[in-house]
XYZ file of C-alpha atoms in Angstrom:
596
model
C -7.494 47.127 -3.422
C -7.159 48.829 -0.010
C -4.436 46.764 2.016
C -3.710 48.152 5.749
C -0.922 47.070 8.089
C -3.303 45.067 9.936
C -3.476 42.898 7.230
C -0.445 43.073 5.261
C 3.123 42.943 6.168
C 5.424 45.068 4.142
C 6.736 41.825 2.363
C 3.387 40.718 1.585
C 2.543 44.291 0.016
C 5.588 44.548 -2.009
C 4.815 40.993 -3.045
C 1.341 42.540 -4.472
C 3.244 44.865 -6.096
C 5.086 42.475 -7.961
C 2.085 40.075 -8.756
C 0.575 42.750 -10.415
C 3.585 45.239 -12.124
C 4.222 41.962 -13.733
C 0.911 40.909 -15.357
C -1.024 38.804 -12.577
C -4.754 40.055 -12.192
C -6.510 39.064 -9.148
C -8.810 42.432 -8.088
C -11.508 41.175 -6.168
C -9.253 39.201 -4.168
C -7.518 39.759 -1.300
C -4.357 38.286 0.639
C -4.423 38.216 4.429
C -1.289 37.485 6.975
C -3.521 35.290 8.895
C -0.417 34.960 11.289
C -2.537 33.275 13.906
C -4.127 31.057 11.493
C -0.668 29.760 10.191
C -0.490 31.496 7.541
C -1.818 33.535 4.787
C -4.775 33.389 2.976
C -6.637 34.674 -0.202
C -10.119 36.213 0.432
C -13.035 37.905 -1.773
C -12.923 41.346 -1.704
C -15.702 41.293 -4.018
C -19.227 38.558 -4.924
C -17.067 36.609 -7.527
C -19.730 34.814 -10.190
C -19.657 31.003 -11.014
C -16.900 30.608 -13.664
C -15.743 34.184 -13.270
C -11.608 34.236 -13.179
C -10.411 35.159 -9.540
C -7.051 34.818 -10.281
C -4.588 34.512 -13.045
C -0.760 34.827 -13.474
C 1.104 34.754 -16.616
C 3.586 31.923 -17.853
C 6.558 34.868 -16.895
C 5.883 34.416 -12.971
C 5.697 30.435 -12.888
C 8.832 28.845 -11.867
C 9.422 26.071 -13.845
C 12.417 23.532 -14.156
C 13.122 25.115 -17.498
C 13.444 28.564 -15.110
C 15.707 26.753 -13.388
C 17.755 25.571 -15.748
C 18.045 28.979 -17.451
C 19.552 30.169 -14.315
C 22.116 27.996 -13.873
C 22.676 28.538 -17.093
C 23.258 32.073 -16.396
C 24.628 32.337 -13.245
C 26.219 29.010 -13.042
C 29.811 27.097 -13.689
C 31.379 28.838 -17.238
C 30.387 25.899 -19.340
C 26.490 25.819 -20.450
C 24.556 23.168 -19.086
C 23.824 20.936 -21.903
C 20.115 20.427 -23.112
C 19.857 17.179 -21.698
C 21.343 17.510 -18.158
C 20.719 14.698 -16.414
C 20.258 17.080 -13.005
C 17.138 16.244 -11.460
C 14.203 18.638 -12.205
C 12.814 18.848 -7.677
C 16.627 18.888 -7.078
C 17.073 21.581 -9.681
C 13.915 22.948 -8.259
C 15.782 23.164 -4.763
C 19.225 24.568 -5.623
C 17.274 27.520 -7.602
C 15.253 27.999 -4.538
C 18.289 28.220 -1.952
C 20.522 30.397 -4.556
C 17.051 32.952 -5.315
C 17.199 33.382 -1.240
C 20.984 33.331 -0.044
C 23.101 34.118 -3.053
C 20.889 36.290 -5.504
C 19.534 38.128 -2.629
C 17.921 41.769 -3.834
C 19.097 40.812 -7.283
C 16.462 38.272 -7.957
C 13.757 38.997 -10.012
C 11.685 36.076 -7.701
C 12.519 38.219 -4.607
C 9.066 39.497 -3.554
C 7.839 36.000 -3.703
C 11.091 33.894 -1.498
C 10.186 37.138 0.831
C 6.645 35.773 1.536
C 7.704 31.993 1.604
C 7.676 30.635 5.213
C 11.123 30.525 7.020
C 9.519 27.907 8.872
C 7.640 24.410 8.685
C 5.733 22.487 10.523
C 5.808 18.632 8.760
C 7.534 15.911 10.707
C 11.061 16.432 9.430
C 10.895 19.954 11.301
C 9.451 18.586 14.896
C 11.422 18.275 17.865
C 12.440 14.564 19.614
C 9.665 15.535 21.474
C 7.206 16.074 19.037
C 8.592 13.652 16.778
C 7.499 10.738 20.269
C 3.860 11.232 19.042
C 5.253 9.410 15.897
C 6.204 6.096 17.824
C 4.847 3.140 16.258
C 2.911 4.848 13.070
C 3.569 4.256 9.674
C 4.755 7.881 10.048
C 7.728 7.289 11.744
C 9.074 5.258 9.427
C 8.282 7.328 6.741
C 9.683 10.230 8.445
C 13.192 8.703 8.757
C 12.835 7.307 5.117
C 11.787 10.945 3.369
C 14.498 12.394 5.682
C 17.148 9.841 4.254
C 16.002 10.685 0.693
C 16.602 14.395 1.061
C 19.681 13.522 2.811
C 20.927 11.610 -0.288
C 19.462 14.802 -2.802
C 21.858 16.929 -0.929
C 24.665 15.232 -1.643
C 23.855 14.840 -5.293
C 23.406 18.579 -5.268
C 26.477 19.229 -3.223
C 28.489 17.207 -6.145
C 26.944 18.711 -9.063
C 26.624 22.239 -7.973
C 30.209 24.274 -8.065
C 30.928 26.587 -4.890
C 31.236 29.355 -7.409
C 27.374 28.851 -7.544
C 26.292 28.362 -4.546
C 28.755 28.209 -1.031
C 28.747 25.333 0.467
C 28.170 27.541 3.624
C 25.210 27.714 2.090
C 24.175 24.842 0.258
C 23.560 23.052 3.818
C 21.139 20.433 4.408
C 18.984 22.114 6.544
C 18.739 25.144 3.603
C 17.945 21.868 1.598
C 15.525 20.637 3.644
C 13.669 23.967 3.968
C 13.767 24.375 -0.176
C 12.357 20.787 -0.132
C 9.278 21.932 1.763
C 8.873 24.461 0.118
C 8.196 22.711 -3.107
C 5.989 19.582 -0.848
C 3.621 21.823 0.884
C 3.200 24.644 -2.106
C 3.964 23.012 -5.357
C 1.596 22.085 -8.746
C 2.367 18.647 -10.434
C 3.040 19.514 -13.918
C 0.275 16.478 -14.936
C -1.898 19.423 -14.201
C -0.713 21.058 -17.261
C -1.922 20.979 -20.766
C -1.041 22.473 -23.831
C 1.972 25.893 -24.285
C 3.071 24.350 -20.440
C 4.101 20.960 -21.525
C 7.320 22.543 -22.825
C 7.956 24.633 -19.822
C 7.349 22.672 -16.968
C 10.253 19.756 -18.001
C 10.545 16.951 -15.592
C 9.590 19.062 -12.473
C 7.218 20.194 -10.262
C 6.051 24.199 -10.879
C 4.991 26.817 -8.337
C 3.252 29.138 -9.339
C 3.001 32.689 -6.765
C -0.401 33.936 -5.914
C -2.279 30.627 -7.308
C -0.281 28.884 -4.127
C -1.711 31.140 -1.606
C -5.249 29.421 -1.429
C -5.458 27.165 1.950
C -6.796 23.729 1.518
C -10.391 22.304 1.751
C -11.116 19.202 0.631
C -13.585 19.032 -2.530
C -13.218 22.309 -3.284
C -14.554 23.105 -6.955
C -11.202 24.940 -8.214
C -11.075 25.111 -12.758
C -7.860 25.731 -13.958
C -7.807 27.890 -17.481
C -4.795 27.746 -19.507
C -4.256 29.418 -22.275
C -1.020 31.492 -24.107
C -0.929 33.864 -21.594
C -0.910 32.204 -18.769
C -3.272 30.096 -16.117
C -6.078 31.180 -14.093
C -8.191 29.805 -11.009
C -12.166 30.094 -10.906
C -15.331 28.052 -9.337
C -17.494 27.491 -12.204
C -20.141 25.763 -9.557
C -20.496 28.227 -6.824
C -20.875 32.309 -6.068
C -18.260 32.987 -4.140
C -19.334 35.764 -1.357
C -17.728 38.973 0.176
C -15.148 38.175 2.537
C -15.396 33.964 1.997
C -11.996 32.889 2.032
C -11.141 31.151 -1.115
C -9.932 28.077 -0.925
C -8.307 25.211 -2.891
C -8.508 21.056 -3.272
C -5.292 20.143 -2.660
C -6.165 16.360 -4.371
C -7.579 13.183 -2.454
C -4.470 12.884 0.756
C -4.848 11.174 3.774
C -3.849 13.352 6.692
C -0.361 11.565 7.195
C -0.266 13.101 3.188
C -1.397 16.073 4.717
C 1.354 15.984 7.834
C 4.191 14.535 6.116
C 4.048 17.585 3.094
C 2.204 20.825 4.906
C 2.156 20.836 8.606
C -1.624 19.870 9.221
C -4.365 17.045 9.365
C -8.215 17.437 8.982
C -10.453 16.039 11.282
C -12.741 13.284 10.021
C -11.009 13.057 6.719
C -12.182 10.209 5.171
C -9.345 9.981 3.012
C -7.351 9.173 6.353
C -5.386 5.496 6.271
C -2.999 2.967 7.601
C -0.079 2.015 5.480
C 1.442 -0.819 4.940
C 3.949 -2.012 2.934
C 3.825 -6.070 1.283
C 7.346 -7.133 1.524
C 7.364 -10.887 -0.082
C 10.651 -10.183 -1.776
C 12.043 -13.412 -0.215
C 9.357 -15.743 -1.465
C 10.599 -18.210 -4.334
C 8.032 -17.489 -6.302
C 7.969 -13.900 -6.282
C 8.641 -13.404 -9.802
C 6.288 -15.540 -10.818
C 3.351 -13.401 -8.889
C 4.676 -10.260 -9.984
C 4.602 -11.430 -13.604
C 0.902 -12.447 -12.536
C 0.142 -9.095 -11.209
C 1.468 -7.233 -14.118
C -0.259 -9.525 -16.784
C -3.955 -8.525 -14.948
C -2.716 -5.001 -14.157
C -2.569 -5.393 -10.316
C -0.215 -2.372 -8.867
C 3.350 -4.719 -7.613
C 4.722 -1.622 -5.498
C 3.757 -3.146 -2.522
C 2.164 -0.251 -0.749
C -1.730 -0.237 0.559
C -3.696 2.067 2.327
C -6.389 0.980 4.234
C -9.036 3.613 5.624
C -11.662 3.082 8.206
C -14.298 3.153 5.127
C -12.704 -0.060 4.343
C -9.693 -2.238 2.700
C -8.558 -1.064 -0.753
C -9.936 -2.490 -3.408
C -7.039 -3.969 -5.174
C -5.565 -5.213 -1.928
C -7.088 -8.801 -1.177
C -6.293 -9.807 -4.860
C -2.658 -8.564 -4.172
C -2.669 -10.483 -1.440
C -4.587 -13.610 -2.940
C -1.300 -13.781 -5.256
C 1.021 -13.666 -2.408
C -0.463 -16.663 -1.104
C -0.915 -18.882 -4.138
C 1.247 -21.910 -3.657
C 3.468 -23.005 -6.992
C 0.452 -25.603 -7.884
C -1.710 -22.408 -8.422
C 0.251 -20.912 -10.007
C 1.034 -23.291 -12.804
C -2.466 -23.934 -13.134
C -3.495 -20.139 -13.413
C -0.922 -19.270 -15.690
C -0.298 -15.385 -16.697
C -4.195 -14.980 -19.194
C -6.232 -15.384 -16.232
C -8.521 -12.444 -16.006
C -8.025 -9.765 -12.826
C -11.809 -10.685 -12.143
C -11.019 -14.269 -10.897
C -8.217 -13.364 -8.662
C -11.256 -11.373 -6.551
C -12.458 -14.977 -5.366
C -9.458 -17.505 -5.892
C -11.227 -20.201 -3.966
C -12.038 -20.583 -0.106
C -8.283 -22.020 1.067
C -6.761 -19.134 -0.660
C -9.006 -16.397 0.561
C -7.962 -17.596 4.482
C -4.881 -17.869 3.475
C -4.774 -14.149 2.094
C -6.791 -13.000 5.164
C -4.525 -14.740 7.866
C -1.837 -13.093 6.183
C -3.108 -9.822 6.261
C -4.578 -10.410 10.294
C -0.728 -11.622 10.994
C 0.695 -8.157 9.127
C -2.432 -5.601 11.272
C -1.626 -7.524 14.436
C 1.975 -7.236 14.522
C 1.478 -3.666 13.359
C -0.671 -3.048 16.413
C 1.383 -4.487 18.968
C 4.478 -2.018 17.848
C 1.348 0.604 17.911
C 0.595 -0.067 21.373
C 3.860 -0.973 23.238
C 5.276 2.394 21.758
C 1.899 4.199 23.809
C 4.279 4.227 26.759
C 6.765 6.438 25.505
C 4.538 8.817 23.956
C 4.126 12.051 25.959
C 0.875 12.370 28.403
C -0.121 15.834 26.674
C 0.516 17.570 23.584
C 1.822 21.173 24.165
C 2.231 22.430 21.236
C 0.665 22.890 17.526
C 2.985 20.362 16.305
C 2.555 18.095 18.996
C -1.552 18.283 18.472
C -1.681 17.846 14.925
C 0.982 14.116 15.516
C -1.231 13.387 18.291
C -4.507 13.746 16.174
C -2.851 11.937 13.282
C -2.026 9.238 16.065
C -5.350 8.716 17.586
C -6.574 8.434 14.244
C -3.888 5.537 13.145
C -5.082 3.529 16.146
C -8.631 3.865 15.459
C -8.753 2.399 11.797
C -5.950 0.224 12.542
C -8.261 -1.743 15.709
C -11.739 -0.897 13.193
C -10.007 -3.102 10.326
C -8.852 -5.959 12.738
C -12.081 -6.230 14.143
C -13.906 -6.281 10.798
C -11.057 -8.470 9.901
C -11.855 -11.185 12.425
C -15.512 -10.852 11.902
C -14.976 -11.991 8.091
C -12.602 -14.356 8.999
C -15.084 -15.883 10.857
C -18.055 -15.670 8.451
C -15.721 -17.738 5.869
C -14.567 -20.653 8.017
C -18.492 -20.958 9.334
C -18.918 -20.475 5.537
C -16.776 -23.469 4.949
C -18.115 -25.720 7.643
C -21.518 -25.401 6.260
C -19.820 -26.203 3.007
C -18.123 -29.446 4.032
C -21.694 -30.811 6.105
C -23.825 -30.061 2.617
C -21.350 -31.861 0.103
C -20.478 -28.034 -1.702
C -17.189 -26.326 -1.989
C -15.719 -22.874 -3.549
C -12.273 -24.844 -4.806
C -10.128 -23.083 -7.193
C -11.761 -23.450 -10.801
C -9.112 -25.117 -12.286
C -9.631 -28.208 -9.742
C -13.678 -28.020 -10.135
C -15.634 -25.808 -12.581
C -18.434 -26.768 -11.654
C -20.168 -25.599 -8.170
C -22.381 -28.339 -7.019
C -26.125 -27.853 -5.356
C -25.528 -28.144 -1.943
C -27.519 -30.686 -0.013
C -29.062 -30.202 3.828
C -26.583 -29.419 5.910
C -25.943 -32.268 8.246
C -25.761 -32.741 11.628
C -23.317 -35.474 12.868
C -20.368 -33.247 12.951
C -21.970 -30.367 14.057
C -21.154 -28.874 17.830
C -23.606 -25.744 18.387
C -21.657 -24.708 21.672
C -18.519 -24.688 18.888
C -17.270 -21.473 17.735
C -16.890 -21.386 13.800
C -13.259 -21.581 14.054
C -13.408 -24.603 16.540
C -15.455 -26.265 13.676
C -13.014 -25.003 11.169
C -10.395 -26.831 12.601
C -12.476 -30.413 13.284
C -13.272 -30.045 9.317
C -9.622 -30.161 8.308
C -7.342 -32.746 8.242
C -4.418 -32.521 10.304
C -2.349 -35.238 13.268
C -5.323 -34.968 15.641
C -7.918 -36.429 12.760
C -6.203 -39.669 13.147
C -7.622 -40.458 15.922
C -10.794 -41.120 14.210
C -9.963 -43.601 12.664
C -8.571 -46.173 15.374
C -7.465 -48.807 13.558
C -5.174 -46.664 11.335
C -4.475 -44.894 14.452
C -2.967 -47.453 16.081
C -0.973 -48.857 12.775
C 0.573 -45.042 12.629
C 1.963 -45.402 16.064
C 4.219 -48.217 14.776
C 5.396 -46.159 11.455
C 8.319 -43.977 11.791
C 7.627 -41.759 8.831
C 7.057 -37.459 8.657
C 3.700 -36.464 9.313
C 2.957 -35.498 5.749
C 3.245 -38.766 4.780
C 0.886 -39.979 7.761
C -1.429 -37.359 6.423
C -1.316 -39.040 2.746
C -1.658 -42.318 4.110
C -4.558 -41.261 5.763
C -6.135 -39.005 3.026
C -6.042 -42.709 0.921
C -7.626 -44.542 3.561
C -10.357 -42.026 4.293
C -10.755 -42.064 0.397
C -11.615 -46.039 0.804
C -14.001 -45.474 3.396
C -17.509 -44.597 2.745
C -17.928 -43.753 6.303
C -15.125 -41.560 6.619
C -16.564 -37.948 7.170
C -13.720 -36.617 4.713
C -14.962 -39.437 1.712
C -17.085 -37.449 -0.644
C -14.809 -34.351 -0.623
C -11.887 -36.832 -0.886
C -13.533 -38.491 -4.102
C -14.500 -35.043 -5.339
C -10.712 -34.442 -6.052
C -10.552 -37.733 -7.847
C -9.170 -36.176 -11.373
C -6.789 -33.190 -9.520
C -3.719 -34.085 -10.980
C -0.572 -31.850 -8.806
C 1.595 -30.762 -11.824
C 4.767 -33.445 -10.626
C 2.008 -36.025 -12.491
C 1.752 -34.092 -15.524
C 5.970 -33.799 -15.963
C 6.457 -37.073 -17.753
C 3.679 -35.347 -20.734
C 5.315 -32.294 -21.695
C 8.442 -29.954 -21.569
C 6.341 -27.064 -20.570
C 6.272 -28.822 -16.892
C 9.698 -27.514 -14.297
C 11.794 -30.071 -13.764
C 11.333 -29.453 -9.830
C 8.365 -31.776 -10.676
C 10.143 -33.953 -12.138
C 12.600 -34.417 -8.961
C 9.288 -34.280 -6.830
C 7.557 -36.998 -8.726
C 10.738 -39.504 -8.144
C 11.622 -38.935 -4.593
C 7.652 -39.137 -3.493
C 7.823 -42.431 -6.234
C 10.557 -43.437 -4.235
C 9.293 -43.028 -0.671
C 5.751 -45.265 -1.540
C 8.620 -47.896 -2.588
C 9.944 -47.734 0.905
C 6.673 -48.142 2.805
C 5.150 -50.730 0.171
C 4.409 -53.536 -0.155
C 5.733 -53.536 4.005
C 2.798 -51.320 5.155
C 0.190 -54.100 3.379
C 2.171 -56.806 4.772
C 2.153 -55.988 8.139
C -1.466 -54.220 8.449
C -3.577 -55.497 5.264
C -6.245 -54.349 6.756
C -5.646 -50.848 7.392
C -3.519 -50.730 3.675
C -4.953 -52.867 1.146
C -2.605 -52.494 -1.865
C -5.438 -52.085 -4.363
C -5.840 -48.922 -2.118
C -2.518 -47.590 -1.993
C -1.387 -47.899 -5.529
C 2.002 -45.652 -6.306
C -0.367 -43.518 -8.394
C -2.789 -43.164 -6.327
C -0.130 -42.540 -3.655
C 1.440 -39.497 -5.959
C -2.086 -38.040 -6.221
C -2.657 -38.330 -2.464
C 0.524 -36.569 -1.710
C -0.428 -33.900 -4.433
C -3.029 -32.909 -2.112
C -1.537 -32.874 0.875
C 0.865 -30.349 -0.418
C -1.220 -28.303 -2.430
C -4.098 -28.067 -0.287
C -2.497 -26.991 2.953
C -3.646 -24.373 4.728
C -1.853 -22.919 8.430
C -4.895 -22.099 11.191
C -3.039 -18.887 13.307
C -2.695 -19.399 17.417
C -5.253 -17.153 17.957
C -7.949 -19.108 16.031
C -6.909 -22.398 18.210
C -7.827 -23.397 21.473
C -4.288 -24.621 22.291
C -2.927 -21.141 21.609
C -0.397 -22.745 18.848
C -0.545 -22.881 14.996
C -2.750 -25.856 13.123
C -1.478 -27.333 9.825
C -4.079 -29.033 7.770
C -5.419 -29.975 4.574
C -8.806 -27.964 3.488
C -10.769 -29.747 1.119
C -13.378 -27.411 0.178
């Protein structure tokens, strides 16, 4: 190969040199300083055939943690480092990396290649306070200050297990760290990528591998790896690849803040691009109980989802149709159900999981925007473009999701309405089986000049539904009790009335039994519902026979039975549902009870 200075720095020829005096073969290919490009790149000197090798290196020029290890080993504190060091293999990784550059110096048999590797970065941890104000209010931010925090903590680790006789601490600096660090994110190969004589060599780290790391990234690029006893080699078995193409390499399926955070760069219109965000129900009672559920149907319980403008992940409402489930669904579900029926867990649960996640995007918007102000009116430099790209991007799918968001929303609680008019339902299956054929939709609740969530609301059951019925109306204003239990009295009395537009679903629910009236048949039932069952016993005690003596007519005691009573105030708790502000007209949250 013919390399001039105008394409070759002396490091980068000497570097050649090395590749092949030690055994890598790569002659119809050619690296470029493409300085202005940001970087270098690898280029076909020659037509290179489908499934022809472009480029190979043998196992004796991969760095692997076992490499590592052998040089500390060797160059290290007087005692051998025992087989089963408990030294991390990336932090390993990074002390070998900062002693190869500042200690071993023109010793080092890696020299050529530390020569060619970047002094410089360009991910988030490197940008300036300036740069780093395109950040504001993106997941980015945070994750900048949390990756930072983690290397921060690696340092020290390395700073107590590495002796001064290895490495200075003038040298082993954080900064030093941080550049080693970044070295291994933006130019790394997961070992999972390795098969076979590897497995043994690559321990618990990361590898690099010189020459095979010079390809730039383009998403679906066809790239075969070969691996054999000698070593590993790169070719396209698809495509010809032409005289002077630049060769390039997949770098797997990232987002672009993947792409930021670990190299320096984003692509435009990746539609791998996301939003983050991070389910944090750690303070919910029953969060061992869903994460047990999660597990048994093998939902991921780490809590993080990425959402893209394509669309919300797959596994996310599920996830999220756990976090809602109330302790009644729970115990009826039980850890065999099958991940299939957590996609639909019945209407009440799917708002539930939806407000949720409209509650989490909102809130994450409103950071978005009121950080807009301190963000700087024009991006001045490379860094500053590729956060400002990321940025726009983040606001985009982020306002795209809410608004799809709202439009489902909106779909289900028309979805519900139309429901609740034609006698149907979509409760959970372990309340009704069965889906019933829906009748004509009727017509005497129906407001066409009513948005669905207007007729959402008038479908529940909540204080304002009491008015409808005036005579228990005005028999509530004389009862000094919670408004739960004004809601039970009421779901009984709407239960006795044929009229009542809430009867049929009411009746449907007739053999629901809340698990506080299954505790007195078995041990396998908390004893929370046990404690429920007698205080709720005890509070019908206090209102009856008093209520029927002083308005018979509005409480007939054949009506409100104690048992009928417990089953009334089953439902009331375990088919509550919370209507947000912004789907009321008063601008304030709606409690009520969804029967459908």
């Amino acid at each position: 190969m013919d390399y001039t200075s105008d394409t070759k720095s002396e490091k980068l020829l000497a570097f050649v040199e090395w590749l092949k005096t030690n055994g890598a073969e790569f002659s119809k290919v050619e690296i470029r300083d493409t300085a202005s490009e940001g970087g270098n790149g690898m280029y076909a000197l020659e037509r290179i055939e489908p499934g022809e090798c472009y480029a190979f290196i043998p196992h004796s020029l991969i760095i692997t943690g076992k490499v590592c290890h052998d040089t500390v080993r060797t160059n290290g504190p007087q005692q051998p480092v025992a087989e089963n060091d408990p030294r991390p293999g990336r932090l390993m990784m990074c002390v070998f990396l900062i002693h190869e550059r500042f200690v071993a110096g023109e010793g080092s048999f890696w020299k050529p290649y530390i020569d060619i590797l970047p002094r410089e970065f360009h991910t988030p941890l490197q940008f300036s306070d300036e740069e780093l104000k395109f950040l504001r209010g993106t997941p980015a931010e945070f994750a900048v200050e949390e990756r930072r925090q983690g290397y921060r903590e690696e340092h020290e680790k390395a700073l107590a297990l590495v002796p001064e006789s290895f490495i200075p601490r003038s040298v082993l600096t954080f900064e030093n760290y941080l550049w080693a660090m970044t070295v291994l994110s933006s130019r790394s190969f997961s070992k999972d990528l390795m098969a076979g004589s590897l497995c043994e060599l690559t321990s618990e780290s990361e590898v690099l591998m010189p020459l095979l790391d010079m390809s730039n990234h383009c998403p679906r690029t066809p790239v075969t790896w070969t691996i054999d006893d000698w070593g590993v080699g790169f070719s396209d078995d698809d495509n010809a690849i032409e005289i002077g193409q630049e060769i390039t390499n997949d770098y797997g399926e990232k987002s672009n803040e993947e792409l930021m955070m670990g190299y320096g760069f984003c692509v435009q219109g990746n539609p791998l691009s996301c939003f983050h965000i991070k389910l944090n129900y750690s303070r919910d009672p029953l969060v061992e109980a869903k994460e047990r559920l999660l597990a048994a149907v093998g939902l991921d319980k780490s809590h993080d989802q990425y959402i893209r403008a394509s669309g919300l992940p797959r596994d996310l409402l599920p996830v999220l149709h756990v976090m809602v489930m109330t302790d009644v669904d729970l115990y009826f579900i039980g850890q065999d159900v099958d991940r299939d029926l957590l996609e639909h867990v019945g209407l009440r649960n799917e708002l539930r999981a939806r407000f949720l996640l409209m509650f989490l995007l909102e809130k994450k918007l409103t950071v978005f925007e009121s950080s807009a102000a301190s963000v700087p009116a024009k991006a001045t430099t490379a860094n500053a473009q590729v956060a400002l790209a990321y940025r726009t991007e983040v606001g985009d799918i982020l306002r795209s999701t809410i608004t799809n968001l709202q439009t489902a929303e909106q779909d289900i609680m028309a979805r519900a309405c139309r429901l609740f008019e034609s006698g149907g339902h979509e409760l959970p299956r372990y309340i009704c089986a069965e889906r019933p054929e829906q009748a004509a939709a009727g017509s005497k609740r129906a407001r066409t000049d009513a948005t669905p969530s207007e007729q959402f609301l008038g479908m529940l059951i909540t204080s304002e539904s009491l008015a409808s019925d005036q005579a228990f109306h005005e028999a509530s204003e004389q009862i000094d009790v919670s408004e739960d239990v004004l809601l039970t009295l009421f779901l009984l009395r709407a239960r006795m009335l044929p009229s009542s537009p809430w009867h049929a679903a009411i009746r449907r629910l007739d053999g629901f039994r809340h698990p506080m009236l299954l505790f007195e048949q078995g041990d396998s039932v908390d004893e929370v519902y046990g404690e429920m069952l007698a205080e709720v016993g005890e509070l019908h005690d206090s209102l009856f026979p008093l209520l029927t003596e002083h308005f018979g007519d509005v409480f007939p005691a054949e009506h409100f039975t104690v048992d009928k009573f417990l089953w009334a105030s089953g439902i009331v708790e375990a088919f509550r549902v919370v209507v947000p502000p912004r789907c009321t007209s008063g601008g304030s949250e709606v409690e009520g009870i969804c029967l459908v």
